[in-house]
């Protein structure tokens, strides 16, 4: 992805958040920002990327809205003078006046608006992933096992409810924050997971999207300094993001954790995450889900080699995590850790307890994990069948190529 595309991807949600604040209209804001993106591509290629890309997009989008409003007034034959809206009045504002703090406030306003209690939980997540993360309907629908049409209907209903109910575009006061915080943290983690492994497309990672999730979490930490869970989520994201440079090879194929070049891991992020984990445990000895996951990631990151990894401790932490969450993916992760601690037989035995779980049957990583353990356990025929089934579930092209490579290697070994 070229630098111009990366800049646009990072700037888009920030510009959209500001335009939603200015217009109080999701659809109009999205239309205006899309138009500004279209205009930015040729202009920036010719003249270079501006110092303040977000402000450039906001200013262009404001001009678009102002021109559209003016045209609408002409069409409606309004001959009397209309009071110019604030949006039109300051459409020529110097872009440099839109500082980063102001744009950060807009991002927070948008995410808390998306998570207003008046909206259904499914609509909250869908609207946030579409506006903040900029994910398309196909990617979001796949994550929730919906059709794109159903997903779009949820988003449309959510926008209409925000408009019809006059939901305030603001960060709620301290009394309202706790009831929305868990949902906000959950969707930020969803956004990061989408960046960690993109649902579809040629690339495994979307680093700018991951950085957006981390930036949002930092904002929450500043907004809620007394709350542990935002700090724990930030620690988790930093620990995972630290490995980004080592997660793909020269061809863009995934590199499993145990095969990664640990010299490429970003020690500054790991050290920051370590400090946050220690702070969280001091504030809240009874660790929540994000803190437990951060602690697991920290164990991986402190191991100088794969053999140095403290797998028994990771198994214990996953056991605690299972007790506090009803999530079969946690059991899957514990099975992988158990296989490293006690051998592939132990891991496969635990995986088999999930075999009839409907979600696991559709979950690609259940089958890739099982296939890898079957290979280790000396069962190449069943491993090959499992890899092939996992390939039918995979939508990411980099992962498809990786699975095909594993299948080819396995076939070559079994034919000898």
C-alpha angles and dihedrals in degrees: 000000000000121000093252092056092046091051092050092048092052095042098046100076092044092051091045092051091054093046091050088054091050099044101029084215121106095196095047091046092050091048092050095047091047089053090050090051091052091051093044097059099066095031095052093044089055101038103023133252111303120241090244105038095172093053091049090054093045093050092048091047090050091053089050092052092045092051091047092050091049091050091048091053090052092049091050088051095233101174096175120084114267122212105251115241122239088249092059095039095060099032090120094054114143107263091225089068090071096083125189094254091056092049091048090054089053091052091052092047090052097049093048091046089054088053098049110143090238089071123079113251093244090051092048093057095042093049093048095048090049097047106028099031096033091222118162123241093254094057094046093044091052091052091055097036092244135129115257089242092057090047092051090050090055092050092048092050091049092052091047092050092050089052098042095044093045091232109193117247097225146099106270121243121262093270092060099040101083095057091055100035099081092052092047092051091047094054093045087055089049089052090051092047089054088054092046092057115007112224094228140354136068100295127073095208137041100198097178091054090051090051089051090055091049091049091051090050091051089053091052090050090054091045094048107032093164096054120093102198097067089051090048092050090049090051090050094049092047092050092051096040090052089073096051096105092053099046099085135044128226090280093051094253119143118263113209115237095252091054098047123117099246091199086074093058112109105245094191091062091044092051092048090050091049091054091049092049092052090048092050093051090051091051097040118019089181096075121216126217097274093048092050091050090047090052090052091050089049091055089054092046097050093053110101090204133014089253090058092060113120096228096170090058090048089052090052092050092049089050089055090046091052090054091055100041134046096219125129090203088069089054089050090053091047089053091054091049091046090053089055093046101041106013137272094288091063092048094048092049091057092043090054090061086066096047095103096043107117094217092050092052088061095039112102095203093056089061097041090050091049092047092052092050092047088055091051090048093055099253103123097162095056091039090055092050090049093049090051092051091048088054090060089058097046120101101170110094095213091053091045090056091047093052091047089052091052090049092050092049092048093048090049092052095047093048093057 
